Coordinates of C-alpha atoms and ligand atoms in Angstrom, one line a residue:
M1 CA -1.4 14.3 -16.0
I2 CA -4.9 12.9 -16.6
E3 CA -6.2 13.9 -20.0
T4 CA -9.0 16.0 -18.5
Q5 CA -10.2 17.2 -21.9
K6 CA -11.3 13.6 -22.6
I7 CA -13.3 13.2 -19.5
R8 CA -14.8 16.6 -18.5
N9 CA -17.6 16.2 -20.9
F10 CA -18.8 13.2 -19.0
F11 CA -19.7 15.4 -16.0
P12 CA -23.0 17.3 -16.4
A13 CA -22.0 19.6 -13.6
I14 CA -18.8 20.7 -15.4
R15 CA -20.8 21.0 -18.7
A16 CA -23.1 23.3 -16.8
G17 CA -20.2 25.6 -16.3
R18 CA -19.5 24.9 -12.7
I19 CA -15.9 25.1 -11.4
I20 CA -16.0 22.2 -9.0
S21 CA -13.5 23.0 -6.3
N22 CA -15.1 21.5 -3.1
N23 CA -14.2 17.9 -4.0
A24 CA -12.8 16.9 -0.6
A25 CA -16.5 17.1 0.6
S26 CA -18.0 15.2 -2.4
T27 CA -17.1 14.7 -6.0
Q28 CA -19.4 14.9 -9.0
V29 CA -21.2 11.9 -10.7
P30 CA -20.3 11.1 -14.3
I31 CA -23.0 10.5 -16.9
Q32 CA -22.0 6.8 -17.2
L33 CA -23.2 6.2 -13.7
L34 CA -26.4 8.1 -14.2
E35 CA -27.2 6.1 -17.4
L36 CA -26.3 2.9 -15.6
L37 CA -28.8 3.7 -12.8
N38 CA -31.5 4.1 -15.5
K39 CA -30.6 0.7 -17.0
L40 CA -30.5 -1.1 -13.6
V41 CA -34.1 -0.1 -13.0
V42 CA -35.2 -2.6 -15.6
Q43 CA -33.8 -5.5 -13.6
Y44 CA -34.6 -3.9 -10.2
D45 CA -35.0 -6.5 -7.5
N46 CA -33.7 -7.3 -4.1
V47 CA -30.5 -9.4 -3.5
H48 CA -30.3 -12.8 -1.7
R49 CA -34.1 -12.7 -1.5
G50 CA -35.6 -14.1 -4.6
Q51 CA -35.4 -16.8 -7.3
S52 CA -36.4 -14.6 -10.2
K53 CA -33.8 -14.1 -12.9
F54 CA -33.8 -10.4 -12.0
S55 CA -33.0 -11.1 -8.4
I56 CA -30.3 -13.4 -9.5
L57 CA -28.8 -10.9 -12.0
T58 CA -28.9 -8.1 -9.4
T59 CA -27.3 -10.4 -6.8
E60 CA -24.5 -11.3 -9.2
L61 CA -23.8 -7.6 -10.0
F62 CA -24.0 -6.7 -6.3
E63 CA -21.7 -9.5 -5.2
A64 CA -19.2 -8.7 -8.0
S65 CA -19.1 -5.1 -6.7
Y66 CA -17.5 -6.4 -3.5
D67 CA -14.8 -8.1 -5.6
T68 CA -14.0 -4.8 -7.5
I69 CA -13.8 -2.9 -4.3
A70 CA -11.5 -5.6 -2.7
Q71 CA -9.3 -5.6 -5.8
F72 CA -9.0 -1.8 -5.7
I73 CA -7.4 -1.8 -2.3
N74 CA -5.6 -5.1 -2.8
A75 CA -7.7 -6.9 -0.2
P76 CA -7.4 -10.7 -0.5
S77 CA -11.1 -11.1 -1.2
R78 CA -14.6 -9.8 -0.8
K79 CA -14.7 -11.4 2.6
S80 CA -12.8 -8.4 4.0
I81 CA -15.2 -5.8 2.7
V82 CA -18.2 -4.5 4.6
L83 CA -20.4 -1.7 3.2
Y84 CA -22.2 0.9 5.2
R85 CA -23.7 4.3 4.5
N86 CA -20.4 6.2 4.8
A87 CA -17.0 6.3 6.4
T88 CA -18.4 7.6 9.6
E89 CA -20.8 4.7 10.0
A90 CA -17.9 2.3 9.2
I91 CA -15.8 3.8 12.0
N92 CA -18.7 3.5 14.4
S93 CA -19.2 -0.1 13.4
V94 CA -15.6 -0.9 14.4
M95 CA -16.2 0.9 17.7
Y96 CA -19.4 -1.0 18.4
S97 CA -17.9 -4.3 17.3
L98 CA -14.9 -4.0 19.5
M99 CA -16.8 -2.4 22.4
T100 CA -17.1 -5.5 24.5
E101 CA -13.4 -6.3 24.1
F102 CA -12.1 -3.3 26.0
R103 CA -10.6 -3.9 29.4
E104 CA -10.2 -1.6 32.4
G105 CA -7.2 0.7 31.9
D106 CA -7.0 0.3 28.1
N107 CA -6.4 3.3 26.0
I108 CA -7.1 4.4 22.4
V109 CA -4.6 6.7 20.5
T110 CA -5.9 9.0 17.9
T111 CA -4.7 12.4 16.6
F112 CA -5.4 16.1 16.7
M113 CA -5.7 16.2 12.9
E114 CA -8.6 13.7 12.7
H115 CA -12.0 14.3 11.2
N116 CA -14.6 14.2 14.0
S117 CA -15.7 10.9 12.5
N118 CA -12.4 9.3 13.8
Y119 CA -12.4 11.1 17.1
V120 CA -16.0 11.5 18.4
P121 CA -16.9 7.7 18.2
W122 CA -13.8 7.0 20.4
Y123 CA -14.7 9.9 22.7
G124 CA -18.2 8.5 23.0
L125 CA -16.9 5.1 23.8
C126 CA -14.5 6.4 26.5
K127 CA -16.6 9.1 28.0
E128 CA -20.1 7.9 27.6
I129 CA -20.5 4.2 26.9
L130 CA -17.8 2.2 28.8
P131 CA -18.2 4.3 32.0
K132 CA -21.8 3.0 32.2
F133 CA -20.3 -0.5 32.5
G134 CA -17.7 0.7 35.1
I135 CA -14.9 0.4 32.6
K136 CA -12.3 3.2 32.3
V137 CA -10.6 3.6 29.0
E138 CA -8.6 6.7 28.0
C139 CA -8.6 8.4 24.6
R140 CA -5.2 9.9 23.9
L141 CA -4.4 12.5 21.2
A142 CA -1.2 12.7 19.2
K143 CA 0.0 16.2 18.2
F144 CA 1.1 17.5 14.9
D145 CA 3.6 20.2 14.0
K146 CA 1.7 23.5 13.5
E147 CA 4.1 24.7 10.8
T148 CA 4.6 21.6 8.7
G149 CA 1.3 20.0 9.4
E150 CA 3.0 16.6 10.0
L151 CA 2.3 14.2 12.8
D152 CA 4.8 14.2 15.7
L153 CA 5.6 10.5 15.5
N154 CA 7.8 10.6 18.6
Q155 CA 5.0 12.0 20.7
L156 CA 2.6 9.5 19.1
K157 CA 5.0 6.7 20.0
S158 CA 5.2 8.0 23.6
L159 CA 1.4 7.7 23.8
V160 CA 1.3 4.1 22.6
D161 CA 1.9 1.5 25.3
K162 CA 0.9 -2.0 26.3
K163 CA -2.6 -0.8 27.2
T164 CA -3.3 0.6 23.7
K165 CA -6.0 -1.5 22.1
I166 CA -6.2 0.5 18.9
V167 CA -4.4 3.4 17.1
C168 CA -6.7 5.4 14.8
C169 CA -5.3 7.8 12.3
S170 CA -6.3 9.4 9.0
G171 CA -4.4 8.4 5.9
A172 CA -4.6 12.0 4.8
S173 CA -6.0 15.0 6.6
N174 CA -9.1 16.8 5.2
F175 CA -7.9 20.1 6.6
L176 CA -4.1 20.1 6.3
G177 CA -3.9 17.8 3.3
T178 CA -1.0 16.0 5.0
K179 CA -0.4 12.4 3.8
N180 CA 0.4 10.4 7.0
P181 CA 3.2 7.8 7.2
I182 CA 1.0 4.8 7.8
K183 CA 3.8 2.3 7.6
E184 CA 5.7 4.0 10.5
I185 CA 2.5 4.3 12.5
R186 CA 1.9 0.5 11.9
E187 CA 5.4 -0.1 13.3
I188 CA 4.6 1.8 16.4
A189 CA 1.3 0.0 16.8
N190 CA 3.0 -3.4 16.3
T191 CA 5.5 -2.9 19.1
S192 CA 3.0 -1.8 21.8
G193 CA 2.9 -5.2 23.5
Y194 CA -1.0 -5.0 23.9
I195 CA -2.4 -8.5 24.1
Q196 CA -5.5 -8.8 21.8
P197 CA -8.2 -11.5 22.6
S198 CA -6.7 -13.7 19.8
G199 CA -3.4 -13.7 21.7
E200 CA -1.7 -11.4 19.1
K201 CA 0.6 -8.9 20.7
K202 CA 0.0 -5.5 19.1
S203 CA -2.4 -2.6 18.9
Y204 CA -4.9 -2.6 16.1
L205 CA -4.5 0.1 13.5
L206 CA -7.5 1.8 12.0
V207 CA -6.9 4.1 9.1
D208 CA -9.5 6.7 8.0
G209 CA -9.0 6.6 4.3
A210 CA -11.7 9.1 3.3
Q211 CA -9.0 11.4 1.8
M212 CA -6.7 8.6 0.9
V213 CA -8.4 5.9 -1.1
P214 CA -9.9 8.4 -3.7
N215 CA -6.5 10.2 -4.2
F216 CA -3.6 7.7 -4.0
L217 CA -2.8 4.0 -4.0
T218 CA -4.0 2.3 -0.9
D219 CA -2.7 -1.2 -0.7
V220 CA -4.0 -2.8 2.5
K221 CA -1.6 -5.7 2.3
D222 CA 1.4 -3.5 2.0
L223 CA 0.3 -1.1 4.7
D224 CA -0.8 -4.0 6.9
V225 CA -3.8 -2.1 8.3
D226 CA -6.3 -3.9 10.5
F227 CA -9.2 -1.6 9.6
L228 CA -9.6 0.9 6.7
V229 CA -12.6 3.0 6.1
W230 CA -13.6 5.4 3.3
S231 CA -16.6 6.8 1.3
F232 CA -17.5 6.4 -2.4
H233 CA -19.1 9.9 -2.6
K234 CA -15.6 11.3 -2.6
M235 CA -14.7 9.2 -5.7
L236 CA -17.3 9.8 -8.3
A237 CA -20.2 7.7 -6.9
P238 CA -23.5 9.1 -5.7
F239 CA -24.0 9.5 -1.9
G240 CA -24.9 6.6 0.3
V241 CA -22.1 4.0 0.4
G242 CA -19.0 3.8 2.6
A243 CA -16.7 0.9 3.1
L244 CA -14.9 -0.9 5.9
Y245 CA -12.0 -3.2 5.0
A246 CA -10.9 -5.4 7.9
K247 CA -8.6 -8.4 8.1
E248 CA -10.7 -11.5 7.5
E249 CA -9.7 -13.1 10.9
L250 CA -10.8 -10.0 12.6
L251 CA -14.2 -9.9 10.9
S252 CA -14.6 -13.6 11.7
N253 CA -14.1 -13.0 15.4
I254 CA -15.6 -9.7 16.2
R255 CA -19.2 -9.1 17.0
P256 CA -21.6 -7.9 14.3
F257 CA -22.4 -4.2 14.5
L258 CA -26.0 -4.6 13.3
Y259 CA -28.2 -7.6 14.0
G260 CA -31.1 -8.8 11.8
G261 CA -31.9 -10.2 8.4
D262 CA -29.3 -11.5 5.9
M263 CA -26.5 -11.5 8.5
I264 CA -27.9 -14.8 9.7
A265 CA -26.9 -18.3 8.4
E266 CA -29.9 -19.8 6.6
G267 CA -32.2 -21.4 9.1
E268 CA -29.9 -20.9 12.1
V269 CA -32.2 -19.0 14.5
S270 CA -33.6 -20.6 17.6
P271 CA -34.6 -19.2 21.0
D272 CA -31.2 -20.0 22.4
K273 CA -28.8 -19.7 19.5
V274 CA -28.3 -17.7 16.4
G275 CA -25.7 -18.6 13.7
Y276 CA -24.2 -15.8 11.6
N277 CA -23.8 -15.8 7.8
K278 CA -20.5 -16.3 6.1
L279 CA -18.3 -13.2 5.4
P280 CA -18.9 -10.5 4.3
W281 CA -22.7 -11.0 4.7
K282 CA -22.3 -11.4 8.5
F283 CA -22.1 -7.6 8.5
T284 CA -25.0 -6.9 6.1
A285 CA -28.0 -6.7 8.3
G286 CA -31.1 -5.8 6.4
T287 CA -31.6 -4.9 2.7
P288 CA -28.4 -3.1 1.7
N289 CA -28.0 -0.1 -0.6
I290 CA -28.0 -2.4 -3.7
L291 CA -27.9 0.2 -6.4
G292 CA -25.5 2.4 -4.5
T293 CA -23.1 -0.6 -4.1
I294 CA -23.2 -1.4 -7.8
L295 CA -22.6 2.3 -8.7
S296 CA -19.8 2.6 -6.2
A297 CA -17.9 -0.3 -7.7
Q298 CA -18.5 1.0 -11.2
A299 CA -17.2 4.4 -10.0
V300 CA -14.0 2.6 -9.1
R301 CA -13.9 1.1 -12.5
L302 CA -14.5 4.5 -14.1
I303 CA -11.6 6.0 -12.2
M304 CA -9.4 3.2 -13.6
D305 CA -10.6 4.1 -17.1
F306 CA -10.5 7.9 -16.7
S307 CA -6.9 7.5 -15.5
L308 CA -5.6 4.8 -17.8
N309 CA -7.8 4.9 -20.9
P310 CA -9.7 8.2 -20.9
G311 CA -12.6 8.1 -23.3
K312 CA -12.5 4.3 -23.5
F313 CA -14.2 1.7 -21.3
V314 CA -11.9 -1.2 -20.5
Y315 CA -12.9 -1.6 -16.9
F316 CA -16.4 0.0 -16.7
M317 CA -19.1 -2.6 -16.8
T318 CA -16.7 -5.4 -17.6
D319 CA -15.5 -8.4 -15.7
K320 CA -11.9 -7.3 -16.1
K321 CA -10.0 -8.0 -12.9
L322 CA -8.3 -4.9 -11.3
E323 CA -4.7 -6.1 -11.2
L324 CA -2.6 -4.5 -8.5
S325 CA 0.0 -3.2 -11.1
D326 CA -2.8 -1.5 -13.0
V327 CA -4.4 0.0 -9.9
K328 CA -1.0 1.2 -9.0
R329 CA -0.5 2.9 -12.4
A330 CA -3.9 4.4 -12.3
M331 CA -3.6 5.8 -8.9
E332 CA -0.1 7.1 -9.5
K333 CA -1.6 9.1 -12.4
V334 CA -4.3 10.4 -10.1
E335 CA -1.8 11.4 -7.5
N336 CA 0.5 13.0 -10.0
H337 CA -2.4 14.9 -11.5
E338 CA -3.5 16.2 -8.1
R339 CA 0.1 17.1 -7.2
I340 CA 0.4 19.3 -10.3
L341 CA -2.9 21.0 -9.5
I342 CA -2.1 21.6 -5.9
D343 CA 1.4 22.8 -6.7
E344 CA -0.2 25.5 -8.9
A345 CA -2.7 26.4 -6.2
L346 CA 0.0 26.7 -3.6
K347 CA 2.1 28.9 -6.0
I348 CA -0.8 31.4 -6.5
L349 CA -2.0 31.4 -2.9
K350 CA 1.5 31.8 -1.4
G351 CA 1.7 35.1 -3.4
I352 CA -1.1 36.5 -1.2
P353 CA 0.7 37.9 1.8
S354 CA -2.3 38.1 4.1
L355 CA -3.1 34.4 3.7
K356 CA -2.1 31.8 6.2
I357 CA -1.9 28.4 4.4
Y358 CA -2.2 25.3 6.6
G359 CA -0.4 22.0 6.0
P360 CA 2.8 20.9 4.3
D361 CA 4.7 23.4 2.3
T362 CA 5.3 21.2 -0.7
A363 CA 2.7 19.7 -3.1
G364 CA 4.3 16.2 -2.9
K365 CA 3.4 15.9 0.8
R366 CA -0.2 16.7 0.4
T367 CA -3.4 15.8 -1.4
A368 CA -5.2 18.2 -3.7
L369 CA -6.7 20.4 -1.1
V370 CA -5.6 23.7 0.5
A371 CA -7.2 25.4 3.5
F372 CA -6.3 28.9 4.4
T373 CA -7.3 31.9 6.6
C374 CA -6.9 35.6 5.9
E375 CA -6.0 38.3 8.3
N376 CA -9.2 40.3 9.2
K377 CA -11.4 38.4 6.8
D378 CA -14.0 35.9 7.9
P379 CA -13.5 32.6 6.0
F380 CA -17.3 32.3 5.6
K381 CA -17.4 35.7 3.9
I382 CA -14.5 34.6 1.6
A383 CA -16.5 31.4 0.7
Q384 CA -19.7 33.4 0.1
D385 CA -17.8 35.9 -2.2
L386 CA -16.2 33.0 -4.0
S387 CA -19.6 31.4 -4.6
I388 CA -20.8 34.7 -6.1
M389 CA -17.8 34.4 -8.5
N390 CA -18.9 30.9 -9.4
V391 CA -16.1 29.3 -7.4
E392 CA -17.1 26.5 -5.0
S393 CA -15.2 26.3 -1.7
R394 CA -16.0 25.3 1.8
A395 CA -15.6 27.4 4.9
G396 CA -15.9 26.0 8.4
C397 CA -13.9 23.5 10.4
H398 CA -14.5 20.8 7.8
C399 CA -15.3 18.5 10.9
A400 CA -11.6 18.8 11.8
T401 CA -12.6 20.7 14.9
L402 CA -9.8 19.6 17.1
A403 CA -7.2 20.8 14.6
H404 CA -8.9 24.2 14.2
H405 CA -8.9 24.7 18.0
Y406 CA -5.3 23.4 18.1
Y407 CA -4.4 26.5 16.0
G408 CA -6.4 28.7 18.3
L409 CA -8.6 29.8 15.4
N410 CA -11.6 31.9 16.4
P411 CA -13.9 31.3 14.8
A412 CA -12.7 27.7 14.4
A413 CA -12.8 27.9 10.7
S414 CA -10.8 28.1 7.5
C415 CA -11.7 28.3 3.8
R416 CA -10.8 25.3 1.7
L417 CA -10.4 24.6 -2.1
S418 CA -10.1 21.0 -3.2
F419 CA -9.6 19.5 -6.6
Y420 CA -10.1 16.1 -8.2
I421 CA -9.3 14.2 -11.4
Y422 CA -11.6 16.2 -13.7
N423 CA -10.1 19.6 -12.7
N424 CA -7.6 21.2 -14.9
I425 CA -5.0 23.9 -14.3
K426 CA -7.5 26.5 -15.6
D427 CA -9.9 25.6 -12.8
V428 CA -7.1 26.0 -10.3
K429 CA -6.1 29.4 -11.7
I430 CA -9.6 30.7 -11.8
A431 CA -10.4 29.5 -8.2
C432 CA -7.1 30.9 -6.8
S433 CA -7.3 34.2 -8.6
C434 CA -10.8 34.7 -7.3
V435 CA -9.4 34.1 -3.8
K436 CA -7.0 36.9 -4.5
K437 CA -9.9 39.2 -5.5
C438 CA -11.8 38.3 -2.4
V439 CA -8.8 39.1 -0.2
Y440 CA -8.2 42.4 -1.9
S441 CA -11.9 43.2 -1.4
V442 CA -13.0 43.4 -5.0
Q443 CA -16.8 43.4 -4.6
P444 CA -18.0 40.3 -6.5
K445 CA -20.8 40.5 -8.9
E446 CA -23.4 37.6 -9.2
K447 CA -22.6 35.8 -12.4
K448 CA -25.5 33.4 -12.7
N449 CA -28.6 32.8 -10.8
L450 CA -28.2 29.1 -10.0
L451 CA -31.8 28.5 -9.2
S452 CA -33.1 30.0 -12.4
Y453 CA -30.4 28.0 -14.3
L454 CA -31.6 24.8 -12.7
R455 CA -35.2 25.6 -13.4
K456 CA -34.4 26.2 -17.0
S457 CA -32.4 23.0 -17.4
F458 CA -35.4 21.0 -16.0
K459 CA -37.8 22.5 -18.5
K460 CA -35.6 21.3 -21.4
Ligands
PLP1 C1 -10.8 12.5 6.6 C2 -12.3 12.3 6.6 N1 -12.8 11.3 7.4 C3 -14.1 11.1 7.5 C4 -15.0 11.7 6.7 C5 -16.4 11.4 6.8 O1 -16.9 10.9 5.6 P1 -18.5 10.6 5.5 O2 -19.2 11.9 5.7 O3 -18.6 10.0 4.2 O4 -18.8 9.6 6.6 C6 -14.5 12.7 5.8 C7 -15.5 13.5 5.0 O5 -15.2 14.7 4.8 C8 -13.1 13.0 5.8 O6 -12.6 13.9 5.0

């Protein structure tokens, strides 16, 4: 397991006594990143837009951040990395970049377990955008097994044909926790027979890695994905940066999503022709989230350190290359840690007869999240009661609306606990035993007035 006792102190939120158990939504920011932000303010300047030593220094750090991010997912170089505000924006960027390539009668295959971010953009394309241009494209949904929470690959295969431009699928579900068999889905997409504009015969594969990249090794070369998206606010960085990985030849050929400054080759604008910048800057229109980018890359480096060298900083703020073998070791430790946590959570929650737990039965098949409903008990009420007991959860459909309807849940909601690398078994035991109390209707007592706590801590 990860030596949590050596890293928990780095998280102000944990030091404040919070049991952080809503990590699938967003994780906490460690003190090293907050201190780094303070330091960066001294050299604060724009990138690619100045000759001062501060602009040059900031540009170097900013560009090196792309290298770190590329190395973490085993992308060949920074040319395959595009940064946006979040995973949702990254998926939308693919949709808009590919929009003009769709042909009459094409289809898109996605699944019933997707986050709305990997369904609604495709819905919008098929139902709202392309029909305006007289082009009919169908969006098909693959089913999953309600008991096991696993995708029905045979049915998915039956949906993919020579008209399937792209298959879009989550690497891991944010509701069921299921880790999807990406290599098998790749195989299905490869044999569709769809002819892409490059002449390649296959469907593209887009993987929503929002619950994958932070939690287990994601090697884009090994998985052979065409597009991968994820967000850094689910892996220790502050809010505001999401990533798109795409194969270099795809990024070279597809249209930019956003047009404007810095995505243009120096001097190449005339009334009749605009030349685009080299990769990845072709996709960086306007001043980017410079500090967020640097902090996101350093969050990746901190995950390497927290996993492999807890308490020491071998990767954080160094030039050390992230070798694939080291990323593999680090992420296997993260995955193993999470497996132990979720195994404990499942054991406790399975002991509550009135709970229905969604997703795979065994910890090995899922990430560190567990969603459940309770007979005759509103998930929102459970989440509110948990909050009173100082346990953080999320009630709702977690933007996996299709899947909640698929189960016929009314309201379309469940309650979810989710853990990350700084959580220990004690956190899991406390969170799950509080679920037990909520279910058995123990009236919770307010432990701490959060607002007065925050006010006090600001006065210090
Ligand atoms: C599986 C999945 N996809 C996409 C997203 C959207 O991420 P973001 O809000 O950072 O765009 C989330 C966030 O919860 C998610 O869990």
